[in-house]
mmCIF file of C-alpha atoms in Angstrom:
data_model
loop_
_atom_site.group_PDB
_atom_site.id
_atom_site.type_symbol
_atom_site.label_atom_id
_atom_site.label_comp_id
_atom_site.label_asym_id
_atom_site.label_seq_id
_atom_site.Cartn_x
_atom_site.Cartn_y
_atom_site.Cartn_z
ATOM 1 C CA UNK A 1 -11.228 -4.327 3.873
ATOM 2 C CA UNK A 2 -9.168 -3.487 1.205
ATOM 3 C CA UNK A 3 -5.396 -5.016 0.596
ATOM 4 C CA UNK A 4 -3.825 -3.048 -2.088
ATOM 5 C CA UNK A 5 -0.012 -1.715 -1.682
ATOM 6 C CA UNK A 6 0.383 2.042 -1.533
ATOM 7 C CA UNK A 7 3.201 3.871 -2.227
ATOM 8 C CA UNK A 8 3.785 5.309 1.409
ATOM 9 C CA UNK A 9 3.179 2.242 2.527
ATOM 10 C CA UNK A 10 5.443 0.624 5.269
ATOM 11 C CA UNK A 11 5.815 -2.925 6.194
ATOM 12 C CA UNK A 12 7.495 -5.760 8.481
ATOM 13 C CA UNK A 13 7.632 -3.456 11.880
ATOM 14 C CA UNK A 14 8.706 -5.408 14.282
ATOM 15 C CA UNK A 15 7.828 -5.591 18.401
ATOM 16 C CA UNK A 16 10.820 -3.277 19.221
ATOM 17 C CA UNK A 17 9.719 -0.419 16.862
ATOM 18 C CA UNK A 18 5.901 -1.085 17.636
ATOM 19 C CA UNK A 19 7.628 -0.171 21.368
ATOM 20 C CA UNK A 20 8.936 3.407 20.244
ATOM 21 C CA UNK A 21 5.063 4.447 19.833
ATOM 22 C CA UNK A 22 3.182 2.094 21.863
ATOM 23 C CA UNK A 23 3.571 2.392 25.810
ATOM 24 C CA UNK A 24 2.329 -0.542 26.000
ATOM 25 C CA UNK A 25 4.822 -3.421 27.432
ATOM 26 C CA UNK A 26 3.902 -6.990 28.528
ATOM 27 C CA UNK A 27 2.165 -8.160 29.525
ATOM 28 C CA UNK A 28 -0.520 -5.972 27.517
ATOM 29 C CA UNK A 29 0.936 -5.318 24.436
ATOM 30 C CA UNK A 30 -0.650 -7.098 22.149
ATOM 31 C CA UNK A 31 0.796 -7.170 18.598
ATOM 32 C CA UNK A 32 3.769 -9.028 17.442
ATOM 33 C CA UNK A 33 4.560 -6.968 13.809
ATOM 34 C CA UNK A 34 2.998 -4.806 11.736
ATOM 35 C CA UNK A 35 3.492 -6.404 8.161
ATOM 36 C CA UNK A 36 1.421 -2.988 6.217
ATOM 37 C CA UNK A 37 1.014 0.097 7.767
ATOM 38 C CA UNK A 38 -0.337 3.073 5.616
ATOM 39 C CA UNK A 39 -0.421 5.792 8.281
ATOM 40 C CA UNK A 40 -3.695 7.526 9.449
ATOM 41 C CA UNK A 41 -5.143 4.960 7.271
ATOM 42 C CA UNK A 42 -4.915 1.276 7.505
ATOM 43 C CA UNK A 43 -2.666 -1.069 8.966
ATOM 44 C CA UNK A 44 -1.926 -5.275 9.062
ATOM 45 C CA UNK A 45 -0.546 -6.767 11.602
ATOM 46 C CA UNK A 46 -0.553 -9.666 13.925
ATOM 47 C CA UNK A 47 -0.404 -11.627 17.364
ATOM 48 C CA UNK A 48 0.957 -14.751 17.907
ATOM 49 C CA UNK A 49 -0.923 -16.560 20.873
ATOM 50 C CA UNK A 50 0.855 -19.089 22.435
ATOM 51 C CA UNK A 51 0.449 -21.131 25.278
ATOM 52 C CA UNK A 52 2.545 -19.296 27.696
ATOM 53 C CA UNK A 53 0.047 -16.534 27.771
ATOM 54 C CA UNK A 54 -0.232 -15.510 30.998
ATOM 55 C CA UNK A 55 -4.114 -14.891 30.609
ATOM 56 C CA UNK A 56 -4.512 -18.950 30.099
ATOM 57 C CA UNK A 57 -3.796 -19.271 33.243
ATOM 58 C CA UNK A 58 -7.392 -18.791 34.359
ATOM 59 C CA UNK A 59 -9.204 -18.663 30.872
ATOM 60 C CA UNK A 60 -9.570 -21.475 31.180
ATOM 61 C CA UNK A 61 -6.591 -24.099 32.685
ATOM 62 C CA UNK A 62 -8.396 -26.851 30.970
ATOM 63 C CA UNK A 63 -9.904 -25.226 27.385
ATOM 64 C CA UNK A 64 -7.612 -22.228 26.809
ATOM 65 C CA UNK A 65 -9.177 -19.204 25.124
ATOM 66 C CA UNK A 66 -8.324 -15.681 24.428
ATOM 67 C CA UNK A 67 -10.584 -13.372 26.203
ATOM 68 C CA UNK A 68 -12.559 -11.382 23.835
ATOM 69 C CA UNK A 69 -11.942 -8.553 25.278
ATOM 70 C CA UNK A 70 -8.259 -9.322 24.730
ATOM 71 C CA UNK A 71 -8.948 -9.488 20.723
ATOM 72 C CA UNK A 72 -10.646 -6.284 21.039
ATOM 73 C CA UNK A 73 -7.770 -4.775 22.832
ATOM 74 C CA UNK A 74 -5.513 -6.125 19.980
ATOM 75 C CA UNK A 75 -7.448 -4.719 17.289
ATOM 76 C CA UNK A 76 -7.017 -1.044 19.271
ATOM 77 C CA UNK A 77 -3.176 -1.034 19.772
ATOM 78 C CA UNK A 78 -3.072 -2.169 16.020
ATOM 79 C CA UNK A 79 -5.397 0.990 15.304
ATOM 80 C CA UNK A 80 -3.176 3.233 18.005
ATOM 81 C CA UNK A 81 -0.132 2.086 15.652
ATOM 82 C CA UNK A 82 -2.141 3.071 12.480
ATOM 83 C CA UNK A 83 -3.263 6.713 13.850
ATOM 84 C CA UNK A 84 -0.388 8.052 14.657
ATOM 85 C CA UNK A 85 1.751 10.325 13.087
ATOM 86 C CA UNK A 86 4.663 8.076 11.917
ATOM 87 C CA UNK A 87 8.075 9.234 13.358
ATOM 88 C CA UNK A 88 6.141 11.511 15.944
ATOM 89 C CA UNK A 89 7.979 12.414 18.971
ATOM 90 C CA UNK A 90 4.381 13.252 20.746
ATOM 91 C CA UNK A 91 3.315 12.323 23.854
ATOM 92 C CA UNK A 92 -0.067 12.001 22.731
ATOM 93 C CA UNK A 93 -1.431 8.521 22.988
ATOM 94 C CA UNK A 94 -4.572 7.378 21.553
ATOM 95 C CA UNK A 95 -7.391 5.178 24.192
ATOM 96 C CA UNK A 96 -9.834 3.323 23.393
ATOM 97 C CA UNK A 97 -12.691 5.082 23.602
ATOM 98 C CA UNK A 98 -15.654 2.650 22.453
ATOM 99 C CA UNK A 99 -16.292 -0.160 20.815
ATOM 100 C CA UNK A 100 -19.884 -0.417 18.305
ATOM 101 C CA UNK A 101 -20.975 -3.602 16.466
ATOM 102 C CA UNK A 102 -18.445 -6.211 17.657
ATOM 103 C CA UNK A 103 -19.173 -9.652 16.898
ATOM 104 C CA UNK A 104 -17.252 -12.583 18.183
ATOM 105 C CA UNK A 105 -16.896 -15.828 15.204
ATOM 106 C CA UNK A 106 -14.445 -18.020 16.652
ATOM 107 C CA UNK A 107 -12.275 -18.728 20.001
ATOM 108 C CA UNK A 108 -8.789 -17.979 19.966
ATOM 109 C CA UNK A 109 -6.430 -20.787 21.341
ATOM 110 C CA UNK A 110 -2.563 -21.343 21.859
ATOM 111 C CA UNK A 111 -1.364 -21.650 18.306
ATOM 112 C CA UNK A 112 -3.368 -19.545 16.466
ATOM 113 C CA UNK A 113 -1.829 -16.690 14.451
ATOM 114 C CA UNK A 114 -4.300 -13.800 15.471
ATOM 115 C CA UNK A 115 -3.930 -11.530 12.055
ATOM 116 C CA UNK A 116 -5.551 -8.100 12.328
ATOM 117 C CA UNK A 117 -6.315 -5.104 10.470
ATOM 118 C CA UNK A 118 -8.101 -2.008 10.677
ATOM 119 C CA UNK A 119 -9.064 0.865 8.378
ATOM 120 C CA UNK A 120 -9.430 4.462 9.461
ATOM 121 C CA UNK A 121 -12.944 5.396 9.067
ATOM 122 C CA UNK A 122 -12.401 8.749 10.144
ATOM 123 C CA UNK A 123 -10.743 11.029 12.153
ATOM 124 C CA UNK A 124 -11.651 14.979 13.061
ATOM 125 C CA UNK A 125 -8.930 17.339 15.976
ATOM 126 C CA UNK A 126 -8.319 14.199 18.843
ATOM 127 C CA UNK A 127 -11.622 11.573 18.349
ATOM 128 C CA UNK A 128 -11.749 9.425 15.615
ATOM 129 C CA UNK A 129 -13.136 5.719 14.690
ATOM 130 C CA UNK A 130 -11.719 2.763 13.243
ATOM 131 C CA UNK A 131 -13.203 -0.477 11.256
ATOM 132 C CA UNK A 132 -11.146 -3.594 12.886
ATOM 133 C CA UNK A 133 -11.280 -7.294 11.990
ATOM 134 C CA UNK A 134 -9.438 -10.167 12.785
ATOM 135 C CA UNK A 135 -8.819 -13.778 11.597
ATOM 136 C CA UNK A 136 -7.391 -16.770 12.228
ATOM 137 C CA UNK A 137 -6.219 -18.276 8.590
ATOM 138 C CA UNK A 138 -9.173 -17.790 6.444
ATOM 139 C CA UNK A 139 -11.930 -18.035 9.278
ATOM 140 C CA UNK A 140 -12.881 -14.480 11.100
ATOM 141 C CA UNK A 141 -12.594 -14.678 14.595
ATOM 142 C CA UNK A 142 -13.887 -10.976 15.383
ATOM 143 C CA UNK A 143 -15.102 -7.745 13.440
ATOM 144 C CA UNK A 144 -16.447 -4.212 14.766
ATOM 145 C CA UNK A 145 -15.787 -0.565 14.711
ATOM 146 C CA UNK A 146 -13.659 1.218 17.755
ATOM 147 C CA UNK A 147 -14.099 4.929 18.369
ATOM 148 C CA UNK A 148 -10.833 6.677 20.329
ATOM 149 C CA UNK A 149 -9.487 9.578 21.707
ATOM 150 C CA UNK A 150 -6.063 11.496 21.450
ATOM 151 C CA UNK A 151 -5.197 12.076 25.198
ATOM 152 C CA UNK A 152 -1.464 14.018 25.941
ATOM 153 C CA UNK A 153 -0.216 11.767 28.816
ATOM 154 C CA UNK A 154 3.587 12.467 29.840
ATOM 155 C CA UNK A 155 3.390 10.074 32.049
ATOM 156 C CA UNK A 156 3.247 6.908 29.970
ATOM 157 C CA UNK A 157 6.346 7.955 28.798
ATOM 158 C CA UNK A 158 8.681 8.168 31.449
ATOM 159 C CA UNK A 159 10.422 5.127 33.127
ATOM 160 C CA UNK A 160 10.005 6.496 36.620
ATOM 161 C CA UNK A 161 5.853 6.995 35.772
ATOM 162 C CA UNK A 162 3.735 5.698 38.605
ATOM 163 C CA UNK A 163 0.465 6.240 40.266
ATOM 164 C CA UNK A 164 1.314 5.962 43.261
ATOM 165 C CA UNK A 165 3.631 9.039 43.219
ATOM 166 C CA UNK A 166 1.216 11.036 41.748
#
């Protein structure tokens, strides 16, 4: 993956602006700054796992580790963050739509520094796919492509949103 600056690049977003095109909250959002973002191309960014995660609660009380599927999940939102248009005021959202060649290298535990990026391999109308890796210092912890899907939802959007009103 490459790591040259660009000139459009942006970097240091922090968890509030990640907010403003996420709709993810916590406990599922996943990423605690962007440091690069090159939209609707690449983007760096990272999660800080610490011990108070709610998910080590049961993975596992005695030998924490961060569910893979939890990395993967990461590695999307990071992606969601790089796909969009920057400054949109859309209500489309991107899902995660599937994930191909994913290989797992090395557990994640409370005090790693889970650092991410991804590189847009493509994208064509509302489906696209992503190359994602991540890394704990210089050791990779996970790498694979994830293929998603533009999907309009007003619903993620408004405070008052629930499915059980629907």
């Amino acid at each position: 993956m490459s790591s040259s600056p660009k000139s459009n690049q942006v970097t240091h977003i922090d968890v509030r602006s990640i907010m403003e095109v996420l709709p993810h909250r916590y406990p599922m959002l996943l990423i605690d700054r962007i440091i690069e973002l090159e939209p609707q191309k690449r983007a760096v960014g990272y999660k800080n796992v610490t011990f108070n995660e709610p998910f080590f609660t049961g993975h596992f009380p005695n030998n924490p580790v961060m569910p893979g599927v939890l990395i993967i999940e990461a590695m999307a939102q990071l992606g969601g963050a790089a796909i969009l248009e920057p400054k949109s005021q859309t209500t489309t959202v991107p899902y995660l739509a599937g994930v191909d060649k994913v290989k797992f290298r090395r557990p994640v535990i409370p005090g790693d520094r889970l650092m991410m990026e991804v590189d847009v391999i493509w994208i064509r109308m509302n489906i696209g796919r992503l190359r994602a890796e991540a890394r704990v210092g210089d050791q990779p912890v996970c790498s694979g492509e994830l293929a998603f899907s533009m999907v309009s939802d007003t619903r993620l959007f408004r405070l008052d949103a629930s499915i059980l009103h629907n």
